[in-house]
Tab-separated table of C-alpha atoms (C1' of nucleotides) in Angstrom:
chain	number	residue	atom	x	y	z
J	1141	MET	CA	107.842	39.096	31.243
J	1142	GLN	CA	107.188	42.723	32.047
J	1143	ASP	CA	103.999	41.703	33.784
J	1144	SER	CA	105.935	39.245	35.863
J	1145	VAL	CA	108.553	41.818	36.849
J	1146	GLN	CA	105.900	44.351	37.789
J	1147	LYS	CA	104.061	41.722	39.806
J	1148	ILE	CA	107.201	40.878	41.759
J	1149	SER	CA	107.931	44.535	42.337
J	1150	PHE	CA	104.401	45.116	43.494
J	1151	LYS	CA	104.592	42.203	45.880
J	1152	ALA	CA	107.882	43.461	47.229
J	1153	GLN	CA	106.300	46.854	47.751
J	1154	GLN	CA	103.392	45.284	49.562
J	1155	LEU	CA	105.812	43.355	51.754
J	1156	LYS	CA	107.769	46.458	52.643
J	1157	PHE	CA	104.569	48.335	53.364
J	1158	ARG	CA	103.391	45.646	55.739
J	1159	GLU	CA	106.731	45.391	57.475
J	1160	ASP	CA	106.828	49.159	57.895
J	1161	ALA	CA	103.408	48.993	59.526
J	1162	ILE	CA	104.714	46.325	61.889
J	1163	LEU	CA	107.761	48.417	62.763
J	1164	ASP	CA	105.518	51.431	63.366
J	1165	ALA	CA	103.591	49.442	65.935
J	1166	VAL	CA	106.790	48.147	67.515
J	1167	ASN	CA	108.255	51.651	67.654
J	1168	HIS	CA	105.154	52.957	69.368
J	1169	LEU	CA	105.103	50.139	71.910
J	1170	LEU	CA	108.838	50.429	72.580
J	1171	ALA	CA	108.324	54.125	73.251
J	1172	ARG	CA	105.393	53.590	75.612
J	1173	LYS	CA	106.419	50.444	77.469
J	1174	GLY	CA	109.952	49.483	76.539
J	1175	PHE	CA	111.150	46.156	75.231
J	1176	ASP	CA	110.510	43.975	78.238
J	1177	LEU	CA	106.901	44.997	78.758
J	1178	MET	CA	106.021	44.889	75.079
J	1179	THR	CA	104.327	41.605	74.152
J	1180	MET	CA	104.035	40.021	70.746
J	1181	ASP	CA	100.267	39.827	71.292
J	1182	GLU	CA	100.161	43.602	71.637
J	1183	VAL	CA	102.220	44.098	68.506
J	1184	ALA	CA	99.952	41.800	66.527
J	1185	ALA	CA	96.861	43.506	67.901
J	1186	GLU	CA	98.129	46.996	67.052
J	1187	VAL	CA	99.060	45.951	63.515
J	1188	GLY	CA	95.803	44.060	63.134
J	1189	ILE	CA	97.221	40.689	62.119
J	1190	ALA	CA	97.658	37.348	63.851
J	1191	LYS	CA	100.645	36.834	66.074
J	1192	ALA	CA	101.909	33.927	63.967
J	1193	SER	CA	102.043	36.221	60.953
J	1194	LEU	CA	104.574	38.420	62.726
J	1195	TYR	CA	106.973	35.512	62.771
J	1196	LYS	CA	106.759	35.218	58.972
J	1197	HIS	CA	108.317	38.682	58.787
J	1198	PHE	CA	110.659	38.700	61.786
J	1199	ALA	CA	112.301	35.711	63.410
J	1200	SER	CA	111.876	36.778	67.023
J	1201	LYS	CA	110.915	39.558	69.383
J	1202	GLU	CA	114.564	40.585	69.490
J	1203	ALA	CA	114.755	40.776	65.698
J	1204	LEU	CA	111.622	42.895	65.670
J	1205	ALA	CA	112.998	45.357	68.176
J	1206	SER	CA	116.399	45.446	66.482
J	1207	ALA	CA	114.840	46.304	63.129
J	1208	SER	CA	112.777	49.037	64.758
J	1209	MET	CA	115.795	50.499	66.510
J	1210	ALA	CA	117.886	50.415	63.341
J	1211	ARG	CA	115.148	52.363	61.584
J	1212	LEU	CA	115.163	54.885	64.425
J	1213	ILE	CA	118.896	55.480	64.092
J	1214	ASP	CA	118.380	55.924	60.346
J	1215	ARG	CA	115.871	58.629	61.115
J	1216	ALA	CA	118.236	60.317	63.537
J	1217	ILE	CA	120.914	60.298	60.847
J	1218	ALA	CA	118.395	61.816	58.439
J	1219	VAL	CA	117.642	64.556	60.959
J	1220	VAL	CA	121.366	65.232	61.258
J	1221	HIS	CA	121.799	65.439	57.486
J	1222	GLU	CA	118.798	67.690	57.041
J	1223	MET	CA	119.970	70.156	59.688
J	1224	PRO	CA	120.429	73.577	57.997
J	1225	GLY	CA	124.107	74.100	57.242
J	1226	THR	CA	123.751	77.751	58.200
J	1227	LEU	CA	123.327	76.855	61.856
J	1228	SER	CA	126.230	76.915	64.265
J	1229	PRO	CA	127.507	73.543	65.521
J	1230	LEU	CA	125.930	74.246	68.907
J	1231	ASP	CA	122.575	75.053	67.353
J	1232	LYS	CA	122.752	71.857	65.292
J	1233	LEU	CA	123.253	69.847	68.459
J	1234	LYS	CA	120.378	71.682	70.099
J	1235	GLY	CA	118.259	70.905	67.056
J	1236	LEU	CA	118.906	67.200	67.481
J	1237	VAL	CA	117.935	67.364	71.149
J	1238	ARG	CA	114.741	69.189	70.136
J	1239	TRP	CA	113.901	66.384	67.731
J	1240	ALA	CA	114.644	63.703	70.338
J	1241	VAL	CA	112.577	65.275	73.113
J	1242	THR	CA	109.740	66.095	70.724
J	1243	SER	CA	109.697	62.462	69.587
J	1244	HIS	CA	109.799	61.317	73.190
J	1245	LEU	CA	106.756	63.410	74.054
J	1246	ALA	CA	104.954	62.090	70.970
J	1247	ASN	CA	105.597	58.483	72.056
J	1248	THR	CA	107.746	57.799	69.008
J	1249	MET	CA	111.086	57.612	70.789
J	1250	PRO	CA	112.018	54.171	72.147
J	1251	LEU	CA	113.876	54.459	75.444
J	1252	LEU	CA	117.137	53.214	74.016
J	1253	PRO	CA	119.806	54.490	76.355
J	1254	SER	CA	118.686	52.386	79.300
J	1255	THR	CA	121.472	49.950	80.117
J	1256	ARG	CA	118.878	48.094	82.178
J	1257	SER	CA	116.785	46.832	79.290
J	1258	SER	CA	117.337	43.226	78.254
J	1259	ILE	CA	117.442	44.264	74.591
J	1260	GLN	CA	120.630	46.279	74.982
J	1261	GLN	CA	122.980	43.313	74.634
J	1262	THR	CA	121.105	42.038	71.592
J	1263	LEU	CA	121.497	45.423	69.946
J	1264	THR	CA	125.230	45.676	70.565
J	1265	ASN	CA	125.587	42.260	68.899
J	1266	TYR	CA	123.547	43.382	65.887
J	1267	PRO	CA	126.023	44.824	63.357
J	1268	PRO	CA	123.516	46.800	61.238
J	1269	TYR	CA	122.463	48.712	64.327
J	1270	MET	CA	125.957	49.298	65.641
J	1271	GLU	CA	127.159	50.449	62.244
J	1272	LYS	CA	124.415	53.060	62.040
J	1273	VAL	CA	125.081	54.197	65.602
J	1274	GLY	CA	128.732	54.565	64.711
J	1275	ARG	CA	127.901	56.815	61.799
J	1276	LEU	CA	125.607	58.924	63.973
J	1277	ILE	CA	128.253	59.287	66.644
J	1278	GLU	CA	130.800	60.287	64.029
J	1279	ALA	CA	128.649	63.143	62.747
J	1280	LEU	CA	127.842	64.375	66.243
J	1281	GLY	CA	131.471	64.084	67.318
J	1282	LEU	CA	132.388	66.494	64.559
J	1283	TRP	CA	129.798	69.034	65.671
J	1284	ILE	CA	130.940	68.695	69.270
J	1285	GLU	CA	134.563	69.302	68.320
J	1286	GLN	CA	133.588	72.350	66.300
J	1287	ALA	CA	131.457	73.734	69.126
J	1288	GLN	CA	134.298	73.242	71.579
J	1289	ALA	CA	136.738	74.873	69.164
J	1290	ASN	CA	134.621	77.987	68.747
J	1291	GLY	CA	134.021	78.245	72.492
J	1292	SER	CA	130.265	77.584	72.520
J	1293	LEU	CA	130.732	74.280	74.357
J	1294	SER	CA	133.066	73.749	77.292
J	1295	ALA	CA	136.433	72.566	75.958
J	1296	SER	CA	137.354	71.019	79.288
J	1297	LEU	CA	134.460	68.539	79.103
J	1298	PRO	CA	135.361	65.210	77.448
J	1299	GLY	CA	133.593	64.808	74.131
J	1300	GLU	CA	131.988	61.521	75.143
J	1301	VAL	CA	130.421	63.194	78.164
J	1302	ILE	CA	128.766	65.756	75.882
J	1303	LEU	CA	127.699	63.024	73.467
J	1304	TYR	CA	126.088	60.833	76.131
J	1305	THR	CA	124.472	63.830	77.821
J	1306	ILE	CA	122.812	64.751	74.523
J	1307	PHE	CA	121.748	61.151	73.831
J	1308	ALA	CA	120.261	60.793	77.289
J	1309	ARG	CA	117.783	63.623	76.695
J	1310	SER	CA	115.805	61.248	74.460
J	1311	CYS	CA	114.776	59.230	77.529
J	1312	ASP	CA	114.785	61.973	80.138
J	1313	PRO	CA	111.970	61.378	82.664
J	1314	VAL	CA	111.850	65.121	83.318
J	1315	ALA	CA	109.844	65.488	80.108
J	1316	ASP	CA	107.315	62.907	81.322
J	1317	PHE	CA	107.013	64.535	84.731
J	1318	LEU	CA	106.454	67.999	83.284
J	1319	LYS	CA	103.898	66.617	80.840
J	1320	LEU	CA	102.127	64.807	83.682
J	1321	GLY	CA	102.014	68.036	85.672
J	1322	GLY	CA	100.154	69.700	82.820
J	1323	ALA	CA	101.550	73.164	83.445
J	1324	PHE	CA	103.559	73.338	80.203
J	1325	SER	CA	102.913	72.792	76.528
J	1326	ASP	CA	104.968	70.210	74.683
J	1327	HIS	CA	106.926	72.996	73.014
J	1328	GLU	CA	107.723	74.609	76.343
J	1329	ILE	CA	108.861	71.281	77.760
J	1330	VAL	CA	111.188	70.791	74.808
J	1331	GLU	CA	112.767	74.210	75.276
J	1332	ILE	CA	113.139	73.667	79.007
J	1333	LEU	CA	115.026	70.416	78.438
J	1334	VAL	CA	117.230	71.971	75.768
J	1335	LYS	CA	118.058	74.862	78.044
J	1336	THR	CA	118.839	72.824	81.180
J	1337	CYS	CA	120.794	70.310	79.106
J	1338	PHE	CA	123.148	72.889	77.614
J	1339	ASP	CA	123.032	75.828	80.021
J	1340	GLY	CA	122.350	74.088	83.310
J	1341	MET	CA	120.289	75.723	86.044
J	1342	THR	CA	122.678	78.167	87.662
J	1343	ARG	CA	122.297	81.155	85.433
J	1344	ASP	CA	119.383	82.969	83.909
J	1345	LYS	CA	118.650	82.780	80.226
J	1346	SER	CA	120.331	85.595	78.369
J	1347	ALA	CA	118.444	87.308	75.561
J	1348	SER	CA	118.882	85.288	72.389
R	746	MET	CA	106.778	37.934	132.673
R	747	GLN	CA	110.022	39.663	131.872
R	748	ASP	CA	111.192	36.578	130.001
R	749	SER	CA	108.048	36.636	127.942
R	750	VAL	CA	108.452	40.304	127.087
R	751	GLN	CA	112.063	39.840	126.108
R	752	LYS	CA	111.163	36.835	123.989
R	753	ILE	CA	108.566	38.814	122.063
R	754	SER	CA	110.966	41.694	121.612
R	755	PHE	CA	113.640	39.314	120.400
R	756	LYS	CA	111.275	37.691	117.928
R	757	ALA	CA	110.188	41.085	116.682
R	758	GLN	CA	113.814	42.021	116.212
R	759	GLN	CA	114.468	38.820	114.295
R	760	LEU	CA	111.473	39.552	112.099
R	761	LYS	CA	112.658	43.041	111.334
R	762	PHE	CA	116.150	41.770	110.622
R	763	ARG	CA	114.838	39.210	108.163
R	764	GLU	CA	112.564	41.690	106.448
R	765	ASP	CA	115.412	44.159	106.141
R	766	ALA	CA	117.486	41.452	104.478
R	767	ILE	CA	114.639	40.835	102.041
R	768	LEU	CA	114.346	44.547	101.272
R	769	ASP	CA	118.104	44.740	100.740
R	770	ALA	CA	117.843	42.059	98.081
R	771	VAL	CA	114.843	43.751	96.498
R	772	ASN	CA	116.612	47.100	96.479
R	773	HIS	CA	119.624	45.576	94.783
R	774	LEU	CA	117.526	43.819	92.150
R	775	LEU	CA	115.398	46.922	91.526
R	776	ALA	CA	118.594	48.868	90.954
R	777	ARG	CA	120.093	46.347	88.554
R	778	LYS	CA	117.051	45.178	86.613
R	779	GLY	CA	114.057	47.294	87.519
R	780	PHE	CA	110.697	46.085	88.763
R	781	ASP	CA	109.469	44.313	85.670
R	782	LEU	CA	112.556	42.154	85.154
R	783	MET	CA	112.948	41.314	88.825
R	784	THR	CA	111.433	37.904	89.646
R	785	MET	CA	110.346	36.588	92.995
R	786	ASP	CA	112.593	33.565	92.415
R	787	GLU	CA	115.606	35.858	92.189
R	788	VAL	CA	114.615	37.682	95.355
R	789	ALA	CA	114.233	34.408	97.229
R	790	ALA	CA	117.539	33.115	95.877
R	791	GLU	CA	119.414	36.283	96.849
R	792	VAL	CA	117.957	36.240	100.363
R	793	GLY	CA	118.521	32.506	100.651
R	794	ILE	CA	114.982	31.453	101.565
R	795	ALA	CA	112.140	29.737	99.741
R	796	LYS	CA	109.913	31.849	97.549
R	797	ALA	CA	106.823	30.915	99.544
R	798	SER	CA	108.454	32.381	102.633
R	799	LEU	CA	108.615	35.767	100.955
R	800	TYR	CA	104.847	35.817	100.808
R	801	LYS	CA	104.670	35.349	104.599
R	802	HIS	CA	106.375	38.731	104.930
R	803	PHE	CA	104.970	40.644	101.956
R	804	ALA	CA	101.646	40.070	100.239
R	805	SER	CA	102.806	40.509	96.655
R	806	LYS	CA	105.624	41.579	94.384
R	807	GLU	CA	104.107	45.055	94.353
R	808	ALA	CA	104.046	45.213	98.150
R	809	LEU	CA	107.678	44.127	98.225
R	810	ALA	CA	108.755	46.833	95.805
R	811	SER	CA	106.639	49.464	97.544
R	812	ALA	CA	108.224	48.706	100.914
R	813	SER	CA	111.671	48.878	99.360
R	814	MET	CA	110.916	52.188	97.682
R	815	ALA	CA	109.478	53.643	100.876
R	816	ARG	CA	112.699	52.706	102.660
R	817	LEU	CA	114.699	54.398	99.911
R	818	ILE	CA	112.801	57.661	100.324
R	819	ASP	CA	113.387	57.421	104.062
R	820	ARG	CA	117.089	57.217	103.353
R	821	ALA	CA	116.945	60.187	101.029
R	822	ILE	CA	115.182	62.171	103.752
R	823	ALA	CA	117.907	61.106	106.177
R	824	VAL	CA	120.560	62.317	103.733
R	825	VAL	CA	118.738	65.638	103.515
R	826	HIS	CA	118.552	65.987	107.284
R	827	GLU	CA	122.205	65.057	107.766
R	828	MET	CA	123.402	67.609	105.231
R	829	PRO	CA	125.726	70.067	107.036
R	830	GLY	CA	123.813	73.226	107.862
R	831	THR	CA	126.863	75.289	107.025
R	832	LEU	CA	126.524	74.504	103.331
R	833	SER	CA	124.786	76.875	100.971
R	834	PRO	CA	121.387	75.784	99.622
R	835	LEU	CA	122.986	75.113	96.237
R	836	ASP	CA	125.705	72.946	97.766
R	837	LYS	CA	123.078	71.030	99.731
R	838	LEU	CA	121.254	70.252	96.494
R	839	LYS	CA	124.525	69.225	94.882
R	840	GLY	CA	125.220	66.996	97.853
R	841	LEU	CA	121.931	65.186	97.313
R	842	VAL	CA	122.735	64.636	93.640
R	843	ARG	CA	126.142	63.287	94.671
R	844	TRP	CA	124.463	60.792	96.956
R	845	ALA	CA	121.952	59.764	94.279
R	846	VAL	CA	124.519	59.229	91.522
R	847	THR	CA	126.903	57.466	93.900
R	848	SER	CA	124.092	55.125	94.917
R	849	HIS	CA	123.205	54.586	91.280
R	850	LEU	CA	126.772	53.582	90.448
R	851	ALA	CA	126.827	51.263	93.455
R	852	ASN	CA	123.658	49.510	92.270
R	853	THR	CA	121.718	50.625	95.315
R	854	MET	CA	119.480	53.160	93.573
R	855	PRO	CA	116.252	51.757	92.102
R	856	LEU	CA	115.382	53.492	88.850
R	857	LEU	CA	112.339	55.192	90.290
R	858	PRO	CA	111.631	58.134	88.039
R	859	SER	CA	110.773	56.061	84.996
R	860	THR	CA	107.132	56.680	84.161
R	861	ARG	CA	107.414	53.565	81.983
R	862	SER	CA	107.695	51.065	84.817
R	863	SER	CA	104.554	49.155	85.732
R	864	ILE	CA	105.229	49.782	89.430
R	865	GLN	CA	104.759	53.540	89.130
R	866	GLN	CA	100.972	53.474	89.413
R	867	THR	CA	101.125	51.117	92.386
R	868	LEU	CA	103.471	53.507	94.145
R	869	THR	CA	101.318	56.576	93.580
R	870	ASN	CA	98.423	54.652	95.125
R	871	TYR	CA	100.516	53.684	98.152
R	872	PRO	CA	100.006	56.442	100.753
R	873	PRO	CA	103.077	55.683	102.919
R	874	TYR	CA	105.304	56.161	99.884
R	875	MET	CA	103.565	59.279	98.652
R	876	GLU	CA	103.631	60.838	102.096
R	877	LYS	CA	107.392	60.349	102.352
R	878	VAL	CA	107.908	61.693	98.839
R	879	GLY	CA	105.872	64.724	99.799
R	880	ARG	CA	108.085	65.422	102.788
R	881	LEU	CA	111.214	65.036	100.660
R	882	ILE	CA	109.862	67.408	98.023
R	883	GLU	CA	108.980	69.930	100.717
R	884	ALA	CA	112.535	70.018	102.061
R	885	LEU	CA	114.062	70.285	98.603
R	886	GLY	CA	111.577	72.949	97.574
R	887	LEU	CA	112.820	75.097	100.432
R	888	TRP	CA	116.441	74.726	99.366
R	889	ILE	CA	115.513	75.509	95.776
R	890	GLU	CA	113.684	78.677	96.809
R	891	GLN	CA	116.637	79.780	98.907
R	892	ALA	CA	119.107	79.081	96.104
R	893	GLN	CA	116.965	81.054	93.681
R	894	ALA	CA	116.660	83.890	96.178
R	895	ASN	CA	120.417	84.200	96.667
R	896	GLY	CA	121.059	84.023	92.931
R	897	SER	CA	122.901	80.707	92.821
R	898	LEU	CA	120.078	79.035	90.878
R	899	SER	CA	118.242	80.599	87.964
R	900	ALA	CA	115.181	82.408	89.302
R	901	SER	CA	113.453	82.258	85.938
R	902	LEU	CA	113.341	78.458	85.998
R	903	PRO	CA	110.152	77.006	87.543
R	904	GLY	CA	110.906	75.277	90.828
R	905	GLU	CA	109.400	72.008	89.685
R	906	VAL	CA	111.741	71.930	86.700
R	907	ILE	CA	114.714	72.181	89.026
R	908	LEU	CA	113.240	69.558	91.338
R	909	TYR	CA	112.605	67.010	88.582
R	910	THR	CA	115.967	67.702	86.971
R	911	ILE	CA	117.669	66.889	90.260
R	912	PHE	CA	115.549	63.764	90.819
R	913	ALA	CA	116.261	62.497	87.332
R	914	ARG	CA	120.014	62.349	87.974
R	915	SER	CA	119.375	59.242	90.106
R	916	CYS	CA	118.516	57.270	86.974
R	917	ASP	CA	120.666	59.069	84.436
R	918	PRO	CA	122.029	56.605	81.855
R	919	VAL	CA	125.014	58.902	81.316
R	920	ALA	CA	126.512	57.478	84.499
R	921	ASP	CA	126.140	53.934	83.166
R	922	PHE	CA	127.657	54.819	79.804
R	923	LEU	CA	130.655	56.523	81.356
R	924	LYS	CA	131.169	53.593	83.718
R	925	LEU	CA	130.929	51.175	80.786
R	926	GLY	CA	133.511	53.224	78.910
R	927	GLY	CA	135.944	52.712	81.770
R	928	ALA	CA	137.752	56.014	81.292
R	929	PHE	CA	136.576	57.570	84.562
R	930	SER	CA	136.510	56.610	88.210
R	931	ASP	CA	133.186	56.505	90.009
R	932	HIS	CA	134.059	59.719	91.799
R	933	GLU	CA	134.866	61.464	88.531
R	934	ILE	CA	131.586	60.294	87.034
R	935	VAL	CA	129.694	61.694	90.004
R	936	GLU	CA	131.357	65.079	89.673
R	937	ILE	CA	130.757	65.149	85.918
R	938	LEU	CA	127.055	64.550	86.421
R	939	VAL	CA	126.817	67.147	89.173
R	940	LYS	CA	128.573	69.690	86.996
R	941	THR	CA	126.542	69.107	83.828
R	942	CYS	CA	123.332	68.977	85.855
R	943	PHE	CA	123.821	72.373	87.462
R	944	ASP	CA	126.230	74.216	85.147
R	945	GLY	CA	125.352	72.691	81.778
R	946	MET	CA	127.954	72.199	79.078
R	947	THR	CA	128.361	75.652	77.572
R	948	ARG	CA	130.899	77.190	79.901
R	949	ASP	CA	134.097	76.009	81.492
R	950	LYS	CA	134.319	75.265	85.172
R	951	SER	CA	135.360	78.357	87.088
R	952	ALA	CA	137.790	78.015	89.990
R	953	SER	CA	135.831	77.056	93.107
N	392	DG	C1'	107.704	30.645	109.379
N	393	DT	C1'	109.998	27.571	106.440
N	394	DC	C1'	109.825	24.242	103.106
N	395	DT	C1'	108.228	21.317	98.611
N	396	DA	C1'	104.930	20.939	95.241
N	397	DT	C1'	101.657	22.856	92.338
N	398	DA	C1'	98.076	25.765	90.551
N	399	DA	C1'	96.924	29.663	87.331
N	400	DA	C1'	98.059	32.939	84.106
N	401	DA	C1'	100.985	35.228	80.719
N	402	DT	C1'	103.928	34.919	76.883
N	403	DG	C1'	107.445	33.664	73.157
N	404	DA	C1'	107.240	30.648	69.562
N	405	DT	C1'	105.452	26.930	66.348
N	406	DA	C1'	102.289	23.436	63.736
N	407	DG	C1'	99.469	22.809	60.210
N	408	DA	C1'	95.229	23.980	57.469
N	409	DC	C1'	94.030	27.097	53.756
F	111	DG	C1'	101.354	34.789	54.181
F	112	DT	C1'	97.454	34.573	57.024
F	113	DC	C1'	94.878	32.265	60.156
F	114	DT	C1'	93.443	29.137	64.532
F	115	DA	C1'	95.051	26.184	67.868
F	116	DT	C1'	98.579	24.691	70.685
F	117	DC	C1'	103.097	23.916	72.917
F	118	DA	C1'	106.764	25.071	76.203
F	119	DT	C1'	108.425	28.016	79.406
F	120	DT	C1'	108.395	31.488	82.799
F	121	DT	C1'	106.496	33.544	86.674
F	122	DT	C1'	103.179	35.131	90.300
F	123	DA	C1'	100.988	33.179	93.894
F	124	DT	C1'	99.101	29.494	96.986
F	125	DA	C1'	98.324	24.752	99.363
F	126	DG	C1'	99.567	21.963	102.797
F	127	DA	C1'	103.100	19.262	105.471
F	128	DC	C1'	106.246	20.091	109.311
DNA sequence: GTCTATAAAATGATAGAC
DNA sequence: GTCTATCATTTTATAGAC
């Protein structure tokens, strides 16, 4: 009996391992090409299995992308929870933007906020994804309120504007352009985007 | 002889009119769906002609999109040239962002700055487009230098960062999100994006 | 130049053997 | 569950009549 239980557990582990490998490939392709240009042939090739095998794990291309996106939101939530509690609310928000832009530059950030992708509607109709997004928004909304209360973020700006502006940094083409230009390191690009996102471009950086 | 000349001129005019109608449809579809999701069938349907007729005017889908994008840059250059000379350099730059975001909200702004679109490489290899982009960048670079010189834009920020940041507003998903939310008018959305782009989110708007 | 019809290729998804 | 082979559909592009 114990053998049987261990065997099942081992098989389940193997399954999860394989599905994680598939989602890794999907995440990478979503980051580089987006949903519409990603093909199932490419996914299969990057994982190193036959295309038909993909469909034994995920019912469709949409299901594949949805699972990958849900995992991404889980990771964002993990980043939020692991943010040092000693930081100010503003610095926590900046830390999230740093993570998002860094992931973007490393080709591990799917370009989610594009309302133009055909996957967007599928995602909004996928409860597991929306539930996770809701939890993420809740945590960030708290930080935003706190930052507005202590005067480090403009109190006259609607909270949703701040939220969307932060989200949008994860797909900001400015990072790609600066990387293409080659004049800046990835770290410099990240700091530039954080600075322009929060401080704008009209005043010079004050000593931190 | 005069009849013949007029006839040719008239035919040429008709041709241009038809091709402008085609480019209008392409521009609209590029703005709503992007290059990869736009199909030649849709273009033909929106213009109201047969798909094969499209290929009598433009050699390929890429040629169609390139011509549309070249026309867009021409319009941007026109906006730049029509900007009132009495405005400060900073206000001229803000005026361009206003035009870009307004066009975006009106579905007349193709999402050009995405390095993820498959049309990007075609465009960079299309000299007429690149030449126009170069002229646009030149004019904006001058305004940026002037704004930095008079202290209205941060002098410590590399000019190309400012340039790309301004360009990127034309495809900013924040505008789409705010429109989807329904809490703001188009004009309010435009002003929000202009403000966060230039002033950031860390200080309240000062009286203008 | 416009049309209908069709070729040629890409791609999401499935059948069926093992 | 993995594979090979194949289907069904979409989509870019062209042929050929008028």
